[in-house]
Amino acid sequence: VIQTGQDIAGGAWDPSVDTRQRVLEAAGQVFAEQGFRAATVREICARAGANIAAVNYHFRDKEGLYREVMNFAAGMALEVHASMPTLLRDGSIRPEERLRGFVRGHLRRVLDDKVPAWHSRLVMRELADPTPELAMLCDRFFRPVHAALGVVVRELLGPAATDARVRMTVCSIIGQCVFYKHCREAALLLMPEQGYGAADIDGLADHIAEFSLGAIASMRAGAERTDA
Amino acid sequence: VIQTGQDIAGGAWDPSVDTRQRVLEAAGQVFAEQGFRAATVREICARAGANIAAVNYHFRDKEGLYREVMNFAAGMALEVHASMPTLLRDGSIRPEERLRGFVRGHLRRVLDDKVPAWHSRLVMRELADPTPELAMLCDRFFRPVHAALGVVVRELLGPAATDARVRMTVCSIIGQCVFYKHCREAALLLMPEQGYGAADIDGLADHIAEFSLGAIASMRAGAERTDA
């Protein structure tokens, strides 16, 4: 628990919305750089040019501040990926094309630095080293994407596919996409010849879509042979 | 830089091998739990029942201690995965079976908790939030695995496959395997019906192998059609 600003910095409450927003953005950066445990409210305040009383007033304590930062990050992720669930369920587009569009859009967004770097770093930290906020992130952000991707995968796999097969296939697709994000620094060291410009990212997306569609078609053919 | 034990704890040098090993193991746990930045030499010493002079004597400072811990972890990973490069290059086994064996062995080792939990947590932290030690980890551990997997993938894809296709296919296979590790907590929340017992892990491995072999066969057929 943080002491009041009067005790530590001698400052007064600062109830302005502008200060709240500045603290939130500074906190996002500091939590992303250092993780929840190592980050200090003192450093966040210094970076935001706010006093500790403001954190106390707006967010109560470090946990409360982290919770708001994660909510802010989830909201931003939802906004950036907003078109995904709609695209994946759009019956006017062939399911193969919906899958291609999903992979390309997902990879562009996670690798192409459209989102501020601190945001995706924070989400990766939360995945690698979860806090109680992971459940919120799953409910608001990951679950709708998994569910919508499951609809396309089920169409592509055909009626013989079990729920487990649909689930594992969704994970095979997501796993290929997030690899380049989660292991980015190692990938740069291991494969210096792999570029990450816009055309390179589209090339990776084309590979993942082709790999996955080939796999799905082959599994569908196998299941139908077994049925017959 | 750490001060000498005389200054901080009033203790003397402790040059014993036993103390060195105790500090190393405690450091592995503390770095894994808290990350390099948040971990303190003080806590590591308290957990090892050693004084700070011993860290100073054996490892020089926190950076030196972390370097030795990462070397220890890389050595352990090499030992646990020792059979992989040999299996992947064993010409007496069909390449499809080598790929199946690789996926099954890899998934069992990373999910089946044979390796102490701190070890894999440390490696995941290093991937998510790299220090200069990531280069060592890539050279000693990841690169040989990638290279050996590349040999099998090249055999399976056939002579028409480009280097880029081989590289991206290796990443598609590794990405599917490490997903369950890197996103384990999120996967538990999103898919409570997915078990992680030995039979469940083998089921996941069978899916990943079947998915990948289907994808590879389909890409090979496509490339050969284009050639013809």
Coordinates of C-alpha atoms in Angstrom, one line a residue:
Chain A
V1 CA 0.0 0.0 0.0
I2 CA 1.3 3.4 -0.9
Q3 CA 1.5 6.2 1.7
T4 CA -0.3 9.4 0.9
G5 CA 1.4 12.1 -1.1
Q6 CA 1.4 14.4 1.9
D7 CA 3.7 12.0 3.8
I8 CA 6.1 11.2 1.0
A9 CA 6.3 14.1 -1.4
G10 CA 4.5 16.8 0.5
G11 CA 2.1 17.3 -2.5
A12 CA -1.6 17.6 -2.5
W13 CA -4.3 15.5 -4.2
D14 CA -4.4 16.0 -7.9
P15 CA -7.8 14.9 -9.1
S16 CA -7.4 16.0 -12.8
V17 CA -8.2 13.6 -15.6
D18 CA -5.1 14.7 -17.3
T19 CA -2.9 13.6 -14.4
R20 CA -4.8 10.3 -14.3
Q21 CA -4.1 9.7 -18.0
R22 CA -0.4 10.7 -17.7
V23 CA 0.1 8.3 -14.7
L24 CA -1.6 5.5 -16.7
E25 CA 0.6 5.9 -19.7
A26 CA 3.8 6.2 -17.6
A27 CA 2.7 3.1 -15.6
G28 CA 2.1 1.1 -18.9
Q29 CA 5.7 1.8 -19.9
V30 CA 7.3 1.1 -16.6
F31 CA 5.3 -2.1 -16.0
A32 CA 6.2 -3.2 -19.5
E33 CA 9.9 -2.5 -19.0
Q34 CA 10.3 -3.9 -15.5
G35 CA 7.3 -6.2 -14.8
F36 CA 4.8 -5.8 -12.1
R37 CA 7.0 -6.9 -9.2
A38 CA 10.1 -4.8 -10.1
A39 CA 8.3 -1.6 -11.0
T40 CA 7.9 1.1 -8.3
V41 CA 5.2 3.7 -7.9
R42 CA 7.9 6.2 -7.2
E43 CA 9.5 5.7 -10.7
I44 CA 6.1 5.8 -12.4
C45 CA 5.3 9.1 -10.6
A46 CA 8.6 10.6 -11.6
R47 CA 8.1 9.7 -15.2
A48 CA 4.5 11.0 -15.2
G49 CA 5.6 14.2 -13.4
A50 CA 2.9 13.4 -10.8
N51 CA 3.1 13.0 -7.1
I52 CA 2.3 9.8 -5.2
A53 CA -0.9 11.3 -3.8
A54 CA -2.3 11.2 -7.4
V55 CA -1.7 7.5 -7.7
N56 CA -3.3 7.0 -4.3
Y57 CA -6.3 9.1 -5.2
H58 CA -6.9 7.7 -8.7
F59 CA -5.8 4.1 -8.3
R60 CA -5.5 3.4 -4.6
D61 CA -2.3 1.3 -4.8
K62 CA 0.2 -0.4 -7.2
E63 CA -2.3 -3.3 -7.7
G64 CA -5.1 -0.9 -8.6
L65 CA -2.8 1.0 -11.0
Y66 CA -1.7 -2.3 -12.7
R67 CA -5.4 -3.4 -13.0
E68 CA -6.3 -0.1 -14.8
V69 CA -3.2 -0.4 -17.0
M70 CA -4.2 -3.9 -18.0
N71 CA -7.8 -2.8 -18.7
F72 CA -6.4 0.0 -20.8
A73 CA -4.2 -2.4 -22.7
A74 CA -7.1 -4.9 -23.2
G75 CA -9.3 -2.1 -24.5
M76 CA -6.6 -1.0 -26.9
A77 CA -6.1 -4.6 -28.2
L78 CA -9.9 -4.9 -28.7
E79 CA -9.9 -1.7 -30.7
V80 CA -6.9 -2.7 -32.9
H81 CA -8.3 -6.2 -33.5
A82 CA -11.9 -5.1 -33.7
S83 CA -12.5 -6.3 -37.2
M84 CA -11.3 -9.9 -36.5
P85 CA -14.4 -11.6 -35.0
T86 CA -16.6 -10.0 -37.7
L87 CA -14.2 -11.1 -40.5
L88 CA -14.0 -14.6 -39.2
R89 CA -17.8 -15.0 -39.1
D90 CA -18.5 -13.3 -42.5
G91 CA -20.4 -16.0 -44.4
S92 CA -20.0 -14.0 -47.7
I93 CA -16.3 -14.8 -47.8
R94 CA -14.9 -18.3 -48.4
P95 CA -13.6 -19.8 -45.1
E96 CA -10.1 -20.3 -46.7
E97 CA -10.0 -16.5 -47.4
R98 CA -11.3 -15.7 -43.9
L99 CA -8.4 -17.8 -42.4
R100 CA -5.9 -16.1 -44.7
G101 CA -7.2 -12.7 -43.7
F102 CA -7.1 -13.5 -40.0
V103 CA -3.5 -14.7 -40.1
R104 CA -2.3 -11.7 -42.2
G105 CA -4.2 -9.2 -40.0
H106 CA -3.0 -10.8 -36.8
L107 CA 0.7 -11.0 -37.8
R108 CA 0.6 -7.4 -39.2
R109 CA -0.8 -6.1 -36.0
V110 CA 1.5 -8.0 -33.6
L111 CA 4.7 -7.5 -35.6
D112 CA 4.2 -4.2 -37.4
D113 CA 4.5 -1.9 -34.4
K114 CA 1.2 -0.2 -35.0
V115 CA 0.4 -0.7 -31.3
P116 CA 2.7 1.1 -28.9
A117 CA 5.6 -1.3 -27.9
W118 CA 4.8 -1.2 -24.2
H119 CA 1.3 -2.6 -24.8
S120 CA 2.4 -5.8 -26.4
R121 CA 5.3 -6.2 -24.1
L122 CA 2.9 -5.9 -21.1
V123 CA 0.6 -8.6 -22.6
M124 CA 3.6 -10.9 -23.2
R125 CA 4.8 -10.4 -19.6
E126 CA 1.3 -11.2 -18.4
L127 CA 1.4 -14.5 -20.4
A128 CA 4.9 -15.5 -19.2
D129 CA 4.4 -14.5 -15.6
P130 CA 0.7 -14.2 -14.9
T131 CA -1.0 -12.0 -12.3
P132 CA -4.7 -12.2 -11.4
E133 CA -5.3 -9.8 -14.3
L134 CA -4.7 -12.6 -16.9
A135 CA -8.3 -13.8 -16.4
M136 CA -9.6 -10.4 -17.4
L137 CA -7.4 -10.4 -20.5
C138 CA -8.6 -13.9 -21.5
D139 CA -12.2 -13.0 -21.0
R140 CA -12.2 -9.7 -22.8
F141 CA -9.6 -10.4 -25.5
F142 CA -8.3 -13.9 -26.1
R143 CA -11.6 -15.8 -25.7
P144 CA -13.6 -14.0 -28.5
V145 CA -10.7 -14.4 -30.9
H146 CA -10.3 -18.2 -30.1
A147 CA -14.1 -18.7 -30.4
A148 CA -14.3 -16.9 -33.8
L149 CA -11.3 -18.7 -35.2
G150 CA -12.9 -22.0 -34.0
V151 CA -16.0 -21.3 -36.2
V152 CA -13.9 -21.0 -39.4
V153 CA -11.7 -24.0 -38.4
R154 CA -14.9 -26.1 -37.9
E155 CA -16.2 -25.2 -41.3
L156 CA -12.9 -26.1 -42.9
L157 CA -12.4 -29.4 -41.0
G158 CA -15.9 -30.5 -41.8
P159 CA -18.5 -32.3 -39.8
A160 CA -16.3 -35.3 -38.9
A161 CA -14.0 -33.2 -36.7
T162 CA -14.2 -33.5 -32.9
D163 CA -14.2 -30.6 -30.5
A164 CA -10.7 -31.5 -29.4
R165 CA -9.5 -31.5 -33.0
V166 CA -11.0 -28.0 -33.6
R167 CA -9.4 -26.7 -30.4
M168 CA -6.0 -28.1 -31.2
T169 CA -6.1 -26.8 -34.7
V170 CA -7.0 -23.3 -33.4
C171 CA -3.9 -23.6 -31.1
S172 CA -1.8 -24.7 -34.1
I173 CA -2.7 -21.6 -36.0
I174 CA -2.3 -19.2 -33.1
G175 CA 0.9 -20.9 -32.0
Q176 CA 2.5 -20.3 -35.4
C177 CA 1.5 -16.6 -35.4
V178 CA 2.6 -15.8 -31.8
F179 CA 6.0 -17.6 -32.2
Y180 CA 7.5 -14.7 -34.1
K181 CA 6.3 -12.3 -31.3
H182 CA 7.2 -14.4 -28.2
C183 CA 10.5 -15.6 -29.5
R184 CA 11.3 -12.5 -31.6
E185 CA 14.8 -11.7 -30.1
A186 CA 15.8 -15.4 -30.3
A187 CA 14.5 -15.6 -33.9
L188 CA 16.6 -12.5 -34.8
L189 CA 19.7 -14.2 -33.5
L190 CA 18.9 -17.6 -35.0
M191 CA 17.7 -16.4 -38.4
P192 CA 19.3 -13.1 -39.3
E193 CA 18.2 -13.7 -42.9
Q194 CA 14.5 -13.3 -41.9
G195 CA 13.4 -9.8 -42.4
Y196 CA 10.5 -8.1 -40.6
G197 CA 9.4 -5.4 -43.1
A198 CA 5.8 -5.2 -44.3
A199 CA 6.5 -7.6 -47.3
D200 CA 8.4 -10.1 -45.1
I201 CA 5.5 -10.1 -42.6
D202 CA 3.0 -10.8 -45.4
G203 CA 5.3 -13.6 -46.6
L204 CA 5.3 -15.2 -43.2
A205 CA 1.5 -14.8 -43.1
D206 CA 1.2 -16.5 -46.5
H207 CA 3.3 -19.4 -45.3
I208 CA 1.3 -19.9 -42.1
A209 CA -2.0 -19.7 -44.0
E210 CA -0.8 -22.2 -46.7
F211 CA 0.7 -24.5 -44.0
S212 CA -2.5 -24.5 -42.0
L213 CA -4.9 -24.9 -44.9
G214 CA -2.8 -27.8 -46.3
A215 CA -2.8 -29.4 -42.8
I216 CA -6.6 -28.9 -42.4
A217 CA -7.4 -30.3 -45.9
S218 CA -5.2 -33.3 -45.2
M219 CA -6.8 -34.0 -41.8
R220 CA -10.3 -33.6 -43.3
A221 CA -9.4 -36.1 -46.1
G222 CA -8.0 -38.5 -43.5
A223 CA -11.1 -38.3 -41.3
E224 CA -13.5 -38.8 -44.3
R225 CA -11.5 -41.8 -45.4
T226 CA -11.8 -43.3 -41.9
D227 CA -15.6 -42.6 -42.0
A228 CA -16.2 -44.2 -45.3
Chain B
V1 CA 28.4 -4.3 -8.0
I2 CA 28.1 -6.1 -4.7
Q3 CA 30.0 -5.0 -1.7
T4 CA 32.2 -7.4 0.1
G5 CA 30.7 -9.7 2.8
Q6 CA 32.8 -8.1 5.4
D7 CA 31.1 -4.8 4.8
I8 CA 27.5 -6.1 4.7
A9 CA 27.3 -9.3 6.6
G10 CA 30.5 -9.3 8.5
G11 CA 31.2 -12.8 7.1
A12 CA 34.4 -14.2 5.7
W13 CA 35.1 -15.7 2.2
D14 CA 33.6 -19.1 1.7
P15 CA 35.4 -20.8 -1.1
S16 CA 33.8 -24.2 -0.8
V17 CA 32.3 -25.9 -3.9
D18 CA 29.3 -26.8 -1.8
T19 CA 28.5 -23.2 -1.1
R20 CA 29.0 -22.3 -4.8
Q21 CA 26.5 -24.9 -5.8
R22 CA 24.0 -23.9 -3.1
V23 CA 24.2 -20.3 -4.3
L24 CA 23.7 -21.3 -7.9
E25 CA 20.6 -23.3 -7.2
A26 CA 19.1 -20.6 -5.0
A27 CA 19.9 -18.0 -7.6
G28 CA 18.2 -20.1 -10.3
Q29 CA 15.0 -20.2 -8.3
V30 CA 15.1 -16.5 -7.3
F31 CA 15.9 -15.3 -10.9
A32 CA 13.2 -17.6 -12.3
E33 CA 10.6 -16.3 -9.8
Q34 CA 11.4 -12.6 -10.0
G35 CA 13.5 -11.9 -13.1
F36 CA 17.0 -10.7 -13.4
R37 CA 16.1 -7.1 -12.6
A38 CA 13.9 -7.6 -9.5
A39 CA 16.0 -10.4 -7.9
T40 CA 18.4 -9.3 -5.2
V41 CA 21.7 -10.9 -4.2
R42 CA 20.6 -10.4 -0.6
E43 CA 17.5 -12.7 -1.1
I44 CA 19.6 -15.3 -3.0
C45 CA 22.1 -15.4 -0.2
A46 CA 19.4 -15.7 2.5
R47 CA 17.8 -18.6 0.6
A48 CA 21.2 -20.4 0.1
G49 CA 22.3 -19.8 3.7
A50 CA 25.4 -18.2 2.3
N51 CA 26.9 -14.7 2.9
I52 CA 27.3 -12.1 0.3
A53 CA 31.1 -12.5 0.3
A54 CA 30.6 -16.0 -1.2
V55 CA 28.7 -14.5 -4.2
N56 CA 31.4 -11.9 -4.5
Y57 CA 34.1 -14.6 -4.4
H58 CA 32.6 -17.2 -6.7
F59 CA 30.6 -15.0 -9.2
R60 CA 31.9 -11.4 -8.8
D61 CA 28.5 -9.7 -9.0
K62 CA 24.8 -10.2 -9.9
E63 CA 25.6 -10.2 -13.6
G64 CA 28.3 -12.9 -13.1
L65 CA 25.9 -15.0 -11.0
Y66 CA 23.2 -14.7 -13.6
R67 CA 25.6 -15.7 -16.4
E68 CA 26.6 -18.9 -14.5
V69 CA 22.9 -19.7 -13.8
M70 CA 22.1 -19.4 -17.5
N71 CA 25.1 -21.6 -18.4
F72 CA 23.9 -24.1 -15.8
A73 CA 20.4 -24.0 -17.3
A74 CA 21.7 -24.4 -20.9
G75 CA 23.8 -27.3 -19.8
M76 CA 20.8 -29.0 -18.2
A77 CA 18.6 -28.3 -21.3
L78 CA 21.4 -29.9 -23.5
E79 CA 21.5 -32.9 -21.3
V80 CA 17.7 -33.4 -21.2
H81 CA 17.3 -32.9 -25.0
A82 CA 20.6 -34.7 -25.8
S83 CA 19.0 -37.4 -27.9
M84 CA 17.2 -34.9 -30.2
P85 CA 19.8 -33.9 -32.8
T86 CA 20.9 -37.6 -33.2
L87 CA 17.3 -38.8 -33.6
L88 CA 16.6 -36.1 -36.2
R89 CA 19.6 -37.1 -38.3
D90 CA 19.1 -40.9 -38.0
G91 CA 18.9 -42.0 -41.6
S92 CA 17.7 -45.5 -40.6
I93 CA 14.4 -44.0 -39.4
R94 CA 11.8 -42.6 -41.9
P95 CA 11.8 -38.8 -41.8
E96 CA 8.0 -38.8 -40.9
E97 CA 8.8 -40.9 -37.8
R98 CA 11.8 -38.7 -36.9
L99 CA 9.5 -35.7 -37.0
R100 CA 6.9 -37.5 -34.9
G101 CA 9.5 -38.6 -32.4
F102 CA 10.9 -35.0 -32.1
V103 CA 7.5 -33.4 -31.5
R104 CA 6.6 -36.1 -28.9
G105 CA 9.9 -35.9 -27.1
H106 CA 10.0 -32.1 -27.1
L107 CA 6.4 -31.7 -25.8
R108 CA 6.9 -34.3 -23.1
R109 CA 10.1 -32.6 -21.9
V110 CA 8.7 -29.1 -21.9
L111 CA 5.3 -29.9 -20.4
D112 CA 5.9 -32.9 -18.3
D113 CA 7.9 -31.2 -15.5
K114 CA 10.9 -33.6 -15.7
V115 CA 13.1 -30.5 -15.7
P116 CA 12.9 -28.4 -12.5
A117 CA 10.3 -25.7 -12.9
W118 CA 12.7 -22.9 -12.3
H119 CA 14.8 -23.9 -15.3
S120 CA 12.1 -23.6 -17.9
R121 CA 10.7 -20.5 -16.3
L122 CA 14.2 -18.9 -16.5
V123 CA 14.5 -19.7 -20.2
M124 CA 11.0 -18.3 -20.9
R125 CA 11.8 -15.1 -19.0
E126 CA 15.0 -14.8 -21.1
L127 CA 13.0 -15.2 -24.3
A128 CA 10.3 -12.7 -23.2
D129 CA 12.8 -10.2 -21.8
P130 CA 16.2 -10.9 -23.1
T131 CA 19.6 -10.1 -21.4
P132 CA 23.0 -10.5 -23.1
E133 CA 22.9 -14.2 -22.1
L134 CA 20.2 -14.9 -24.8
A135 CA 23.0 -15.2 -27.4
M136 CA 24.7 -17.9 -25.4
L137 CA 21.4 -19.8 -25.0
C138 CA 20.8 -19.6 -28.8
D139 CA 24.3 -20.8 -29.7
R140 CA 24.5 -23.6 -27.3
F141 CA 20.9 -24.8 -27.3
F142 CA 18.4 -23.5 -29.8
R143 CA 20.6 -23.4 -32.9
P144 CA 21.5 -27.1 -32.9
V145 CA 17.9 -28.1 -32.5
H146 CA 16.8 -25.7 -35.3
A147 CA 19.5 -27.0 -37.6
A148 CA 18.7 -30.7 -37.0
L149 CA 15.0 -30.1 -37.4
G150 CA 15.8 -28.3 -40.7
V151 CA 17.5 -31.4 -42.0
V152 CA 14.3 -33.5 -41.6
V153 CA 12.0 -30.8 -42.9
R154 CA 14.2 -30.4 -46.0
E155 CA 14.0 -34.2 -46.6
L156 CA 10.2 -34.1 -46.2
L157 CA 9.6 -30.9 -48.3
G158 CA 11.7 -32.3 -51.2
P159 CA 14.3 -30.7 -53.5
A160 CA 11.9 -27.9 -54.8
A161 CA 11.7 -26.3 -51.3
T162 CA 13.6 -23.0 -50.8
D163 CA 15.7 -22.2 -47.8
A164 CA 13.0 -19.7 -46.7
R165 CA 10.3 -22.4 -46.9
V166 CA 12.4 -24.8 -44.8
R167 CA 13.1 -22.1 -42.2
M168 CA 9.4 -21.0 -41.9
T169 CA 8.3 -24.7 -41.7
V170 CA 10.8 -25.3 -38.8
C171 CA 9.2 -22.2 -37.1
S172 CA 5.7 -23.5 -37.8
I173 CA 6.6 -26.8 -36.0
I174 CA 8.4 -25.2 -33.0
G175 CA 5.7 -22.5 -32.7
Q176 CA 3.0 -25.1 -32.3
C177 CA 5.0 -26.9 -29.6
V178 CA 6.1 -23.9 -27.5
F179 CA 2.6 -22.4 -27.6
Y180 CA 1.4 -24.7 -24.8
K181 CA 4.4 -23.7 -22.8
H182 CA 4.5 -20.0 -23.4
C183 CA 0.8 -19.5 -23.1
R184 CA 0.1 -22.3 -20.5
E185 CA -1.7 -20.2 -18.0
A186 CA -3.9 -18.5 -20.6
A187 CA -4.5 -21.9 -22.3
L188 CA -5.7 -23.3 -18.9
L189 CA -8.1 -20.5 -18.6
L190 CA -9.3 -20.6 -22.2
M191 CA -9.5 -24.4 -22.6
P192 CA -10.2 -25.9 -19.2
E193 CA -11.2 -29.1 -21.0
Q194 CA -7.6 -29.7 -22.2
G195 CA -5.7 -32.0 -19.9
Y196 CA -2.0 -32.0 -19.3
G197 CA -1.4 -35.6 -18.2
A198 CA 1.0 -37.9 -20.0
A199 CA -1.7 -39.2 -22.4
D200 CA -3.0 -35.7 -23.1
I201 CA 0.5 -34.5 -23.9
D202 CA 1.0 -37.4 -26.3
G203 CA -2.4 -36.5 -27.9
L204 CA -1.3 -33.0 -28.4
A205 CA 2.0 -34.3 -29.9
D206 CA 0.1 -36.6 -32.3
H207 CA -2.0 -33.7 -33.4
I208 CA 1.0 -31.4 -34.0
A209 CA 2.8 -34.1 -36.0
E210 CA -0.2 -35.0 -38.1
F211 CA -1.0 -31.3 -38.7
S212 CA 2.6 -30.6 -39.7
L213 CA 3.1 -33.7 -41.9
G214 CA -0.2 -33.0 -43.7
A215 CA 0.9 -29.4 -44.3
I216 CA 4.3 -30.5 -45.6
A217 CA 2.9 -33.1 -47.9
S218 CA 0.4 -30.6 -49.3
M219 CA 3.1 -27.9 -49.8
R220 CA 5.4 -30.5 -51.5
A221 CA 2.6 -31.6 -53.9
G222 CA 1.9 -27.9 -54.6
A223 CA 5.6 -27.1 -55.4
E224 CA 5.9 -30.2 -57.6
R225 CA 2.7 -29.2 -59.6
T226 CA 4.2 -25.8 -60.1
D227 CA 7.5 -27.3 -61.3
A228 CA 5.8 -29.7 -63.7

